[in-house]
mmCIF file of C-alpha atoms in Angstrom:
data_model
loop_
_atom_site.group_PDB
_atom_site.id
_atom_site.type_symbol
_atom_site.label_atom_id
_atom_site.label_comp_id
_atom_site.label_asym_id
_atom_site.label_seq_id
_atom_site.Cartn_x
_atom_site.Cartn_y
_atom_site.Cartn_z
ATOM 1 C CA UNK A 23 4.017 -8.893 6.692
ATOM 2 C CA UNK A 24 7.666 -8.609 7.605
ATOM 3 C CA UNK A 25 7.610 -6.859 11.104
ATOM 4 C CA UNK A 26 10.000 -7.058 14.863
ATOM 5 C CA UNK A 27 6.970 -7.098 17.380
ATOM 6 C CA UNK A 28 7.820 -5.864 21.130
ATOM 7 C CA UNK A 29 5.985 -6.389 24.152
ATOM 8 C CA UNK A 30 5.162 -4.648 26.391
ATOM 9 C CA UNK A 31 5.247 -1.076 24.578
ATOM 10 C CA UNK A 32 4.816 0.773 27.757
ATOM 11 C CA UNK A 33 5.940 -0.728 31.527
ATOM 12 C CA UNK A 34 6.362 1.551 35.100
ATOM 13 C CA UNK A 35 8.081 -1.057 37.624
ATOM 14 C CA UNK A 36 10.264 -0.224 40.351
ATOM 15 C CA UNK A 37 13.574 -0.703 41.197
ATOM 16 C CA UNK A 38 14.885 -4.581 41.482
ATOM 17 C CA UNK A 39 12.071 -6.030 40.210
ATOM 18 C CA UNK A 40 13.031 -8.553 37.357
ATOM 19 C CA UNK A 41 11.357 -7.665 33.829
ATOM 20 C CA UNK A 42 11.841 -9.039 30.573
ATOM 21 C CA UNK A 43 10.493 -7.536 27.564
ATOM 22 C CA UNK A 44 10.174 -9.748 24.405
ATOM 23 C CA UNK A 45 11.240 -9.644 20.509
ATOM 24 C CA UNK A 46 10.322 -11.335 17.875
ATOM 25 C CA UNK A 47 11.151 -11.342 13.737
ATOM 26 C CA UNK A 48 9.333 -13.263 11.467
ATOM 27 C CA UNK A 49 12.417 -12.527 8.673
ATOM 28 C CA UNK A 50 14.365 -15.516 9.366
ATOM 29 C CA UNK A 51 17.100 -12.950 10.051
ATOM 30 C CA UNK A 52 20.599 -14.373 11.346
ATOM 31 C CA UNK A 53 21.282 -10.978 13.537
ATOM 32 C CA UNK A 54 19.262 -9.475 16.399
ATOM 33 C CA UNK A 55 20.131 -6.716 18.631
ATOM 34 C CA UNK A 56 18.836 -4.552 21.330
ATOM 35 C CA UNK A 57 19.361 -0.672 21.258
ATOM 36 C CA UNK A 58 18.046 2.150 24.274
ATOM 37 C CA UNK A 59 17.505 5.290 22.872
ATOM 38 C CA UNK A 60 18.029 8.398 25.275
ATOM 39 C CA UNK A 61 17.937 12.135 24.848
ATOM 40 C CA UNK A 62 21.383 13.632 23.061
ATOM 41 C CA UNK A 63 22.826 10.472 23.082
ATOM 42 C CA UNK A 64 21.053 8.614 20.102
ATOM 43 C CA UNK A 65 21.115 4.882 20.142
ATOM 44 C CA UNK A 66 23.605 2.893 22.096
ATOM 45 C CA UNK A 67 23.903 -0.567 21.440
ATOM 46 C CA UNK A 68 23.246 -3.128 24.703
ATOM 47 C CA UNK A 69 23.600 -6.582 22.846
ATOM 48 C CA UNK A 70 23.863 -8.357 19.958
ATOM 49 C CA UNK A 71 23.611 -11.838 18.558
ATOM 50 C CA UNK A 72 24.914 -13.365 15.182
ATOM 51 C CA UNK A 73 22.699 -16.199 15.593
ATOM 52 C CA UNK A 74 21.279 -18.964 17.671
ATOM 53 C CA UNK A 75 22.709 -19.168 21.255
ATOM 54 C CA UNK A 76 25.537 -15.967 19.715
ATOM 55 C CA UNK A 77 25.233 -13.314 21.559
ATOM 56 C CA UNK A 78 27.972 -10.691 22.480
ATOM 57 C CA UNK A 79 28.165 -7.380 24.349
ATOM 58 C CA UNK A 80 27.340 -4.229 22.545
ATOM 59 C CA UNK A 81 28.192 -0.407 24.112
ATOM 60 C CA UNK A 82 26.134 -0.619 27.362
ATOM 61 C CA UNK A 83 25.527 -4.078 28.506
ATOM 62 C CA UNK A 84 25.862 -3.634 32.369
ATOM 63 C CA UNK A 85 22.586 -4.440 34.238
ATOM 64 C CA UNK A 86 21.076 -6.535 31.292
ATOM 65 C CA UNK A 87 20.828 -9.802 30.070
ATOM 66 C CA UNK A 88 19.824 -11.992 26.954
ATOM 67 C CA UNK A 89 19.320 -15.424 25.198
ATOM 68 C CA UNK A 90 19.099 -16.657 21.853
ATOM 69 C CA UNK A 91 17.388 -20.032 21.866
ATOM 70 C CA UNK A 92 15.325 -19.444 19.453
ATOM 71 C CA UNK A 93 16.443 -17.789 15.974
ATOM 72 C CA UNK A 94 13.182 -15.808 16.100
ATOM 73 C CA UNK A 95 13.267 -14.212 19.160
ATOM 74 C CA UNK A 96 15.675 -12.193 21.427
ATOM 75 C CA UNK A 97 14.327 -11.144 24.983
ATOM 76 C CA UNK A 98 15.736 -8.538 26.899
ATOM 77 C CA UNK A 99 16.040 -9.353 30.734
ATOM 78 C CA UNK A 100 16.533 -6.957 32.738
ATOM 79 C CA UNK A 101 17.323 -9.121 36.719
ATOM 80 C CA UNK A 102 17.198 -5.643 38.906
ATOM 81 C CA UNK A 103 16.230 -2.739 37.433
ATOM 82 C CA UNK A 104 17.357 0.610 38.550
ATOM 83 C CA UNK A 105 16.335 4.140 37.640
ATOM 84 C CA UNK A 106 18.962 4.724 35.174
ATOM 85 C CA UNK A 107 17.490 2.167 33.150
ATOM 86 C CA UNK A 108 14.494 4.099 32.133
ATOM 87 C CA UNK A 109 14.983 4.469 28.792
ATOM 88 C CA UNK A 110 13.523 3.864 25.201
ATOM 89 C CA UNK A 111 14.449 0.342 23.655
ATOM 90 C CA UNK A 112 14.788 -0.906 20.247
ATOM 91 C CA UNK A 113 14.709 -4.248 19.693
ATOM 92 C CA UNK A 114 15.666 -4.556 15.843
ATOM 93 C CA UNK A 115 17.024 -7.370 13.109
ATOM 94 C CA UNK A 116 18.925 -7.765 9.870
ATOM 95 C CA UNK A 117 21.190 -10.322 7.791
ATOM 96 C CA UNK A 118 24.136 -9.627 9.581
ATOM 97 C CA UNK A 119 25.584 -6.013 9.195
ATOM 98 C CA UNK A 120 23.001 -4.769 6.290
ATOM 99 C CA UNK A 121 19.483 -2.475 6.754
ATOM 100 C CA UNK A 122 18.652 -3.168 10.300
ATOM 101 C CA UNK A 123 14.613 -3.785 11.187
ATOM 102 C CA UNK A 124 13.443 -2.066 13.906
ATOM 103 C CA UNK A 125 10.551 -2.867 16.253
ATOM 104 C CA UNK A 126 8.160 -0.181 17.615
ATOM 105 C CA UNK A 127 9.799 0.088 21.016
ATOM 106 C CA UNK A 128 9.724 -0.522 24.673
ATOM 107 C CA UNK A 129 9.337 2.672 27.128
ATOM 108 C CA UNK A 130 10.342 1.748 30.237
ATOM 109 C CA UNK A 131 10.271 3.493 33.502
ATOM 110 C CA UNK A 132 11.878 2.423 36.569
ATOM 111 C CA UNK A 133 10.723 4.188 39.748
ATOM 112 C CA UNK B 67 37.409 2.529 19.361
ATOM 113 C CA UNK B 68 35.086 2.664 16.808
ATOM 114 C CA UNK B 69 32.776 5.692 16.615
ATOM 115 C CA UNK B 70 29.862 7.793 14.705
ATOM 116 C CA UNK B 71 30.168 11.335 14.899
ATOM 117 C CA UNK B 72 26.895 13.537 13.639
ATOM 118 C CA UNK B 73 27.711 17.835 14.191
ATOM 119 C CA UNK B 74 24.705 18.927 14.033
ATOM 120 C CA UNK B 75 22.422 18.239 16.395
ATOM 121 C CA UNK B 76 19.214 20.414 16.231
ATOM 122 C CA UNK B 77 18.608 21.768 12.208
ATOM 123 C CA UNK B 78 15.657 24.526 11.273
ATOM 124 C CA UNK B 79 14.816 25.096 8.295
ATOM 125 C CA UNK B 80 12.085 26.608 6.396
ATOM 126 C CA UNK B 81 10.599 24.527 3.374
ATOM 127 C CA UNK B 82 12.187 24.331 0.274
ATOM 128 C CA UNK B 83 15.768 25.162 1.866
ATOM 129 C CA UNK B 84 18.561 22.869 0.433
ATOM 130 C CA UNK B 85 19.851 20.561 3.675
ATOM 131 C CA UNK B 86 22.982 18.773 4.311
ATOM 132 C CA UNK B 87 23.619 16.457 7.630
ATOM 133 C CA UNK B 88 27.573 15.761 8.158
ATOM 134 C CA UNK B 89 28.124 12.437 9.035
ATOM 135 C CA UNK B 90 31.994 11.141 9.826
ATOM 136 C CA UNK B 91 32.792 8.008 11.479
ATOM 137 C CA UNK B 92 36.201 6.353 13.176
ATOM 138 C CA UNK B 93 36.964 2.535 11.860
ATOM 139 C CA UNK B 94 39.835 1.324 10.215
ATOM 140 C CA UNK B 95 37.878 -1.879 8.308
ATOM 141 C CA UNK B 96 35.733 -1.886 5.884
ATOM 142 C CA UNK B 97 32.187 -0.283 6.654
ATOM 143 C CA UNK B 98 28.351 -0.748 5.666
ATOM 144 C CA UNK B 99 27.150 2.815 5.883
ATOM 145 C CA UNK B 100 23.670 3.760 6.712
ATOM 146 C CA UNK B 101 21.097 6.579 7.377
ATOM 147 C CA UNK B 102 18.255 6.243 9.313
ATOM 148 C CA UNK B 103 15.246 8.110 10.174
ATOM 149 C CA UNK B 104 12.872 8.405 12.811
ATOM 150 C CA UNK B 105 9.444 10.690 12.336
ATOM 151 C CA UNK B 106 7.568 11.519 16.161
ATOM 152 C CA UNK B 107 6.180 8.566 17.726
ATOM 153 C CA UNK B 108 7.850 5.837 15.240
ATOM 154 C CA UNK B 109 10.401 3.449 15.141
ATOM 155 C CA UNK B 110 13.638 4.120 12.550
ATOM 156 C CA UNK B 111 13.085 3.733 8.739
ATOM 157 C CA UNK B 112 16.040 2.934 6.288
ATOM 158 C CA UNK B 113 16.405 5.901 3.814
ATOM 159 C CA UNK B 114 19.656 4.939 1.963
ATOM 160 C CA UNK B 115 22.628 2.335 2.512
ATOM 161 C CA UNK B 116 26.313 2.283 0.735
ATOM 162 C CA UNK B 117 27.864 -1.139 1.172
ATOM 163 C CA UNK B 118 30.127 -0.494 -2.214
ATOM 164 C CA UNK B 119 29.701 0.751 -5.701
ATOM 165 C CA UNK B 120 29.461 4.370 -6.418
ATOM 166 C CA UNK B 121 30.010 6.743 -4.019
ATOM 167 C CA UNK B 122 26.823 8.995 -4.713
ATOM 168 C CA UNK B 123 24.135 7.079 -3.510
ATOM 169 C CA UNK B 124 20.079 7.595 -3.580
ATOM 170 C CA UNK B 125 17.543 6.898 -1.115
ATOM 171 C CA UNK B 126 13.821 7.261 -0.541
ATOM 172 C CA UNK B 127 12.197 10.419 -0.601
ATOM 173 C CA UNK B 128 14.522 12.471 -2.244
ATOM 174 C CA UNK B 129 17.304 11.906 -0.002
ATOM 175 C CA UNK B 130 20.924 10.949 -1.234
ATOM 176 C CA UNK B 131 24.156 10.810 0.749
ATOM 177 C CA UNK B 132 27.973 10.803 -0.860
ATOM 178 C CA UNK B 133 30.742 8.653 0.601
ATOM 179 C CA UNK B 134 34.224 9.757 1.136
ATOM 180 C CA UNK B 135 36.537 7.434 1.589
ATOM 181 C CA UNK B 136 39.378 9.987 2.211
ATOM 182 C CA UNK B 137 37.582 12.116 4.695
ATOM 183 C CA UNK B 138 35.515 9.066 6.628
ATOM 184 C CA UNK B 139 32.442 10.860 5.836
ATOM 185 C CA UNK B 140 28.899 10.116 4.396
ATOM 186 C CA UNK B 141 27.130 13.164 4.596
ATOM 187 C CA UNK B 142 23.302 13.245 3.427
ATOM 188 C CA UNK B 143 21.271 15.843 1.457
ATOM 189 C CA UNK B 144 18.347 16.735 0.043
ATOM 190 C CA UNK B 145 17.650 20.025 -2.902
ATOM 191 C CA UNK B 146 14.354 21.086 -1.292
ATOM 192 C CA UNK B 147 13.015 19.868 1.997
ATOM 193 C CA UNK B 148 9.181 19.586 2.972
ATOM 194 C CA UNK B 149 7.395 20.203 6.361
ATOM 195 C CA UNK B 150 6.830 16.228 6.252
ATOM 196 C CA UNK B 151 10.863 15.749 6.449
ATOM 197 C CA UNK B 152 10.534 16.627 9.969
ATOM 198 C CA UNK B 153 12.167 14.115 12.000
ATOM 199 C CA UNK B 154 15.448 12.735 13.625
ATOM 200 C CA UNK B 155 18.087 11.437 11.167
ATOM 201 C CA UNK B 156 20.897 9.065 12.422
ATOM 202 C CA UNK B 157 23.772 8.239 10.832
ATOM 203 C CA UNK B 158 24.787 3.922 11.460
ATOM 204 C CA UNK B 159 27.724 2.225 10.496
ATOM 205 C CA UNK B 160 27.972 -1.771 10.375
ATOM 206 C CA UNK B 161 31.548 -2.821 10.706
ATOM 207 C CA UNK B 162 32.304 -5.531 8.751
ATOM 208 C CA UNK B 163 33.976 -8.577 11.002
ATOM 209 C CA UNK B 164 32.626 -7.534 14.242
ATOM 210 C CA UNK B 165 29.087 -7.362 13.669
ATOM 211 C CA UNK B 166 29.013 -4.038 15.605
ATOM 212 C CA UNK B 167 26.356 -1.880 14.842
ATOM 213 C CA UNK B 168 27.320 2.035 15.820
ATOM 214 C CA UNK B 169 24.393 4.838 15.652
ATOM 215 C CA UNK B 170 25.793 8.977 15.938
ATOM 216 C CA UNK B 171 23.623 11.131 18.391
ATOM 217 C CA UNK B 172 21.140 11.967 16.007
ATOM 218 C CA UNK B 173 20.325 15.029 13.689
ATOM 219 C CA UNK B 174 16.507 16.425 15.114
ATOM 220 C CA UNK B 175 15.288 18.606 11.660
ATOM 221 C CA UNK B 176 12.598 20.990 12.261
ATOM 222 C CA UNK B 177 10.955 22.132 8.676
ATOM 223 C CA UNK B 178 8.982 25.506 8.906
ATOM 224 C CA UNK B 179 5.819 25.232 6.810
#
């Protein structure tokens, strides 16, 4: 079956405490990206990569990090996370700019 | 800067009611258009796409959405909504050569049974 996995789906951590949270494709697609989600302000992109070891800044990349070692998976790293942070994330994949994939999403909560 | 602009942002109606979601975005290339949706709890769904073609295009579930070049829109519709189109709708444009990837605020639809 086609699917982005995420992992974890839930996390509470507190602030500066290094997290990563994990995506994966099993569609061979060239183009990954990360999204957050928050109220009234639908999704806002964080990165982006066009394919192995590509990756570029989206809308809202400050306080996050990412790789792209792998063409199947895209981790979000996140070195010291604060409260503003807490957030929904979408973790989702296409070929290049056509029907994006999305994952089931990360809620994260940063005390 | 390129931008997605969605105007309404909270939409009740009762079933059967016609519905129309405006949808105009800021980019001076050429653009992949896109609507999403997202039911409670889930992750977003494609309903339609216009990469090129004719204008007038049709999705899943009823839904179809018209491009205009001239007014930078791509609004979507539907004749007669159902208590099960209750959801969040997001308008996305892909921008060719930059591999950006812009999402409006979101449309939340509330059908009354």
């Amino acid at each position: 079956e086609a699917q982005v996995t995420q992992n974890p789906r839930y996390l509470i951590t507190v602030t500066g405490k290094k997290l990563t949270v994990t995506c994966s494709q099993n569609m061979n697609h060239e183009y990954m990206s990360w999204y957050r989600q928050d109220p009234g302000l639908g999704l806002r992109q964080i990165y982006y990569s066009m394919n192995v070891e590509v990756t570029d800044k989206g809308d809202v990349p400050e306080g996050y990090k990412v790789s792209r070692k792998e063409k199947r998976n895209f981790p979000l790293i996140l070195e010291s996370p604060s409260p503003n942070q807490t957030s929904l994330y979408f973790c989702a994949s296409s070929s290049m700019t056509d029907t994006q994939y999305f994952g089931p999403g990360t809620r994260l909560t940063v005390l | 800067a390129q931008s997605v602009s969605q105007h309404n942002h909270h939409v009740i109606l009762s079933e059967a009611a016609s519905l129309e979601l405006g949808c105009n975005y800021s980019y001076g290339g050429t653009v992949n258009l896109f609507w999403y949706v997202q039911y409670p709890g889930q992750h977003l769904q494609l309903l339609l796409k216009y990469f090129s073609g004719d204008p007038l295009v049709k999705g899943i579930k009823g839904f179809e959405a018209e491009f205009i070049k001239s007014k930078f829109s791509f609004n979507l519709r539907k004749p007669s909504v159902q208590w099960s189109d209750t959801a969040e709708y997001f308008c996305a444009v892909g921008a060719s050569g930059t591999y950006k990837y812009i999402f409006g605020t979101g449309t939340r639809l509330k059908v009354l049974a």
